Amino acid sequence: MAQPEILYTETCYNTIDDRINYFSQWNDENAVIERMEVLINRFENNVSDNPEIYSRCRELSEFGITDIRQFSADGFRVLYEYNETLNKITVLLLLSDKQDLQKTLVDYCLIYK
């Protein structure tokens, strides 16, 4: 089986920028960016070999959304969707483990409407 195509949504890019801006308040911005790059590379390497390696996002499953999966590492969560028919991974969000998913989504809609 060919490796899946990995696409990043605008929302994902915005949430990555939000995390960089937030953590850069206390850390060197270049170090924060490098941390994000390492996280994303790790995610891509893992899902390229097995797109369904990670479990479904429990928080979203409670609302009946069962096709979103969650990768967690280094204090962050990457939410993504895998389309087996198209062999495509769509990366939706990057959050810190401490962020409330529901509140973050509502805030995002208000900020980026």
C-alpha atoms as an extended CHARMM CRD file, in Angstrom:
* protein
*
       113  EXT
         1         1  MET       CA              0.0000000000        0.0000000000        0.0000000000  PROA      1               0.0000000000
         2         2  ALA       CA              1.2870000000        3.4590000000       -0.9100000000  PROA      2               0.0000000000
         3         3  GLN       CA              1.9070000000        5.9790000000        1.8200000000  PROA      3               0.0000000000
         4         4  PRO       CA             -1.0210000000        8.3380000000        2.3430000000  PROA      4               0.0000000000
         5         5  GLU       CA             -1.0180000000       11.9370000000        1.2180000000  PROA      5               0.0000000000
         6         6  ILE       CA             -0.9040000000       14.2770000000        4.2290000000  PROA      6               0.0000000000
         7         7  LEU       CA             -2.7130000000       17.6040000000        3.9580000000  PROA      7               0.0000000000
         8         8  TYR       CA             -2.8580000000       20.3880000000        6.5510000000  PROA      8               0.0000000000
         9         9  THR       CA             -5.9220000000       22.5880000000        6.9040000000  PROA      9               0.0000000000
        10        10  GLU       CA             -5.7740000000       26.3430000000        7.3710000000  PROA      10              0.0000000000
        11        11  THR       CA             -7.2270000000       25.7240000000       10.8210000000  PROA      11              0.0000000000
        12        12  CYS       CA             -4.2800000000       23.4960000000       11.6340000000  PROA      12              0.0000000000
        13        13  TYR       CA             -1.7880000000       26.1380000000       10.5160000000  PROA      13              0.0000000000
        14        14  ASN       CA             -3.6150000000       28.7340000000       12.6250000000  PROA      14              0.0000000000
        15        15  THR       CA             -3.5920000000       26.5300000000       15.7270000000  PROA      15              0.0000000000
        16        16  ILE       CA              0.1200000000       25.7980000000       15.2410000000  PROA      16              0.0000000000
        17        17  ASP       CA              0.7750000000       29.5520000000       15.0580000000  PROA      17              0.0000000000
        18        18  ASP       CA             -1.3330000000       30.0450000000       18.1950000000  PROA      18              0.0000000000
        19        19  ARG       CA              0.7430000000       27.4750000000       20.0960000000  PROA      19              0.0000000000
        20        20  ILE       CA              4.0070000000       29.0240000000       18.8750000000  PROA      20              0.0000000000
        21        21  ASN       CA              2.8710000000       32.4950000000       19.9590000000  PROA      21              0.0000000000
        22        22  TYR       CA              1.6700000000       31.2170000000       23.3230000000  PROA      22              0.0000000000
        23        23  PHE       CA              4.7920000000       29.2340000000       24.2340000000  PROA      23              0.0000000000
        24        24  SER       CA              7.1210000000       31.9210000000       22.8740000000  PROA      24              0.0000000000
        25        25  GLN       CA              6.0790000000       34.1090000000       25.8090000000  PROA      25              0.0000000000
        26        26  TRP       CA              8.2960000000       31.9660000000       28.0530000000  PROA      26              0.0000000000
        27        27  ASN       CA             10.6760000000       30.2880000000       25.6100000000  PROA      27              0.0000000000
        28        28  ASP       CA             12.8590000000       31.2300000000       22.6780000000  PROA      28              0.0000000000
        29        29  GLU       CA             10.6450000000       31.3460000000       19.5810000000  PROA      29              0.0000000000
        30        30  ASN       CA             13.1150000000       29.3230000000       17.5030000000  PROA      30              0.0000000000
        31        31  ALA       CA             13.1460000000       26.5960000000       20.1640000000  PROA      31              0.0000000000
        32        32  VAL       CA              9.3410000000       26.5070000000       20.1520000000  PROA      32              0.0000000000
        33        33  ILE       CA              9.2600000000       26.2820000000       16.3480000000  PROA      33              0.0000000000
        34        34  GLU       CA             11.7940000000       23.4630000000       16.4270000000  PROA      34              0.0000000000
        35        35  ARG       CA              9.6690000000       21.6490000000       19.0190000000  PROA      35              0.0000000000
        36        36  MET       CA              6.6470000000       21.9280000000       16.6950000000  PROA      36              0.0000000000
        37        37  GLU       CA              8.6770000000       20.6750000000       13.7290000000  PROA      37              0.0000000000
        38        38  VAL       CA              9.9090000000       17.6440000000       15.6880000000  PROA      38              0.0000000000
        39        39  LEU       CA              6.3470000000       16.8800000000       16.7900000000  PROA      39              0.0000000000
        40        40  ILE       CA              4.9720000000       17.1690000000       13.2500000000  PROA      40              0.0000000000
        41        41  ASN       CA              7.7780000000       15.0350000000       11.8030000000  PROA      41              0.0000000000
        42        42  ARG       CA              7.1290000000       12.3600000000       14.4230000000  PROA      42              0.0000000000
        43        43  PHE       CA              3.4130000000       12.4500000000       13.6430000000  PROA      43              0.0000000000
        44        44  GLU       CA              3.9880000000       12.2050000000        9.8820000000  PROA      44              0.0000000000
        45        45  ASN       CA              6.4560000000        9.3310000000       10.2340000000  PROA      45              0.0000000000
        46        46  ASN       CA              4.0660000000        7.3500000000       12.4170000000  PROA      46              0.0000000000
        47        47  VAL       CA              0.8880000000        7.8610000000       10.3930000000  PROA      47              0.0000000000
        48        48  SER       CA              2.6390000000        7.3630000000        7.0530000000  PROA      48              0.0000000000
        49        49  ASP       CA              3.2740000000        3.7490000000        8.0090000000  PROA      49              0.0000000000
        50        50  ASN       CA             -0.1200000000        3.1530000000        9.6220000000  PROA      50              0.0000000000
        51        51  PRO       CA             -2.7360000000        5.9450000000        9.3220000000  PROA      51              0.0000000000
        52        52  GLU       CA             -5.0710000000        4.2250000000       11.7840000000  PROA      52              0.0000000000
        53        53  ILE       CA             -2.4170000000        3.6930000000       14.4590000000  PROA      53              0.0000000000
        54        54  TYR       CA             -3.9950000000        6.2120000000       16.8400000000  PROA      54              0.0000000000
        55        55  SER       CA             -7.3550000000        5.9000000000       18.5250000000  PROA      55              0.0000000000
        56        56  ARG       CA            -10.3850000000        8.0040000000       17.8280000000  PROA      56              0.0000000000
        57        57  CYS       CA            -10.6220000000       11.2860000000       19.7280000000  PROA      57              0.0000000000
        58        58  ARG       CA            -12.6220000000       10.4400000000       22.8410000000  PROA      58              0.0000000000
        59        59  GLU       CA            -13.8340000000       14.0120000000       23.4070000000  PROA      59              0.0000000000
        60        60  LEU       CA            -15.3120000000       14.2400000000       19.9150000000  PROA      60              0.0000000000
        61        61  SER       CA            -16.7470000000       10.7140000000       20.0880000000  PROA      61              0.0000000000
        62        62  GLU       CA            -18.9620000000       11.9350000000       22.9350000000  PROA      62              0.0000000000
        63        63  PHE       CA            -20.6140000000       14.2520000000       20.3740000000  PROA      63              0.0000000000
        64        64  GLY       CA            -20.9980000000       11.5030000000       17.7850000000  PROA      64              0.0000000000
        65        65  ILE       CA            -17.9380000000       12.5200000000       15.7480000000  PROA      65              0.0000000000
        66        66  THR       CA            -16.1550000000        9.2110000000       15.3600000000  PROA      66              0.0000000000
        67        67  ASP       CA            -13.8940000000        9.6900000000       12.3570000000  PROA      67              0.0000000000
        68        68  ILE       CA            -11.3310000000       12.0130000000       13.9830000000  PROA      68              0.0000000000
        69        69  ARG       CA             -8.2000000000       10.4300000000       15.4370000000  PROA      69              0.0000000000
        70        70  GLN       CA             -5.7640000000       11.8630000000       17.9700000000  PROA      70              0.0000000000
        71        71  PHE       CA             -1.9750000000       11.6740000000       18.1470000000  PROA      71              0.0000000000
        72        72  SER       CA             -0.5320000000       12.7920000000       21.5070000000  PROA      72              0.0000000000
        73        73  ALA       CA              3.1160000000       13.5050000000       22.2790000000  PROA      73              0.0000000000
        74        74  ASP       CA              5.2960000000       16.0200000000       24.1120000000  PROA      74              0.0000000000
        75        75  GLY       CA              2.3230000000       17.7770000000       25.7140000000  PROA      75              0.0000000000
        76        76  PHE       CA              0.4360000000       18.2610000000       22.4350000000  PROA      76              0.0000000000
        77        77  ARG       CA             -2.4200000000       16.6720000000       20.5150000000  PROA      77              0.0000000000
        78        78  VAL       CA             -2.7790000000       16.4840000000       16.7550000000  PROA      78              0.0000000000
        79        79  LEU       CA             -6.2910000000       15.7850000000       15.5120000000  PROA      79              0.0000000000
        80        80  TYR       CA             -6.5890000000       14.2580000000       12.0680000000  PROA      80              0.0000000000
        81        81  GLU       CA             -8.9310000000       12.4070000000        9.7750000000  PROA      81              0.0000000000
        82        82  TYR       CA             -8.0070000000        9.4680000000        7.5560000000  PROA      82              0.0000000000
        83        83  ASN       CA             -9.8960000000        8.7310000000        4.3460000000  PROA      83              0.0000000000
        84        84  GLU       CA             -9.0460000000        5.1510000000        3.4450000000  PROA      84              0.0000000000
        85        85  THR       CA            -10.6830000000        5.3330000000        0.0080000000  PROA      85              0.0000000000
        86        86  LEU       CA             -8.5460000000        8.3140000000       -1.0410000000  PROA      86              0.0000000000
        87        87  ASN       CA             -5.5810000000        7.2320000000        1.1090000000  PROA      87              0.0000000000
        88        88  LYS       CA             -5.4480000000       10.7720000000        2.4700000000  PROA      88              0.0000000000
        89        89  ILE       CA             -4.7870000000       12.1660000000        5.9500000000  PROA      89              0.0000000000
        90        90  THR       CA             -6.1870000000       15.5960000000        6.7250000000  PROA      90              0.0000000000
        91        91  VAL       CA             -4.6000000000       17.2450000000        9.7570000000  PROA      91              0.0000000000
        92        92  LEU       CA             -7.2100000000       19.4070000000       11.4680000000  PROA      92              0.0000000000
        93        93  LEU       CA             -5.7730000000       20.9200000000       14.6760000000  PROA      93              0.0000000000
        94        94  LEU       CA             -2.8000000000       21.0740000000       16.9660000000  PROA      94              0.0000000000
        95        95  LEU       CA             -3.5710000000       21.6800000000       20.6420000000  PROA      95              0.0000000000
        96        96  SER       CA             -1.7210000000       21.4410000000       23.8950000000  PROA      96              0.0000000000
        97        97  ASP       CA             -2.8300000000       18.6230000000       26.1920000000  PROA      97              0.0000000000
        98        98  LYS       CA             -4.1520000000       21.1560000000       28.6970000000  PROA      98              0.0000000000
        99        99  GLN       CA             -6.4620000000       22.9170000000       26.2450000000  PROA      99              0.0000000000
       100       100  ASP       CA            -10.1620000000       22.1390000000       26.4490000000  PROA      100             0.0000000000
       101       101  LEU       CA            -11.1120000000       20.9900000000       22.9570000000  PROA      101             0.0000000000
       102       102  GLN       CA            -14.6870000000       22.2710000000       22.9960000000  PROA      102             0.0000000000
       103       103  LYS       CA            -13.7010000000       25.7070000000       24.3400000000  PROA      103             0.0000000000
       104       104  THR       CA            -10.8220000000       25.9410000000       21.8620000000  PROA      104             0.0000000000
       105       105  LEU       CA            -13.1150000000       25.2100000000       18.9200000000  PROA      105             0.0000000000
       106       106  VAL       CA            -15.6450000000       27.8330000000       20.0610000000  PROA      106             0.0000000000
       107       107  ASP       CA            -12.8820000000       30.4140000000       20.6190000000  PROA      107             0.0000000000
       108       108  TYR       CA            -11.4190000000       29.5930000000       17.2130000000  PROA      108             0.0000000000
       109       109  CYS       CA            -14.7650000000       30.2080000000       15.5240000000  PROA      109             0.0000000000
       110       110  LEU       CA            -15.0820000000       33.5690000000       17.2720000000  PROA      110             0.0000000000
       111       111  ILE       CA            -11.5370000000       34.6850000000       16.4360000000  PROA      111             0.0000000000
       112       112  TYR       CA            -11.2940000000       33.4620000000       12.8420000000  PROA      112             0.0000000000
       113       113  LYS       CA            -14.9200000000       33.9220000000       11.7070000000  PROA      113             0.0000000000
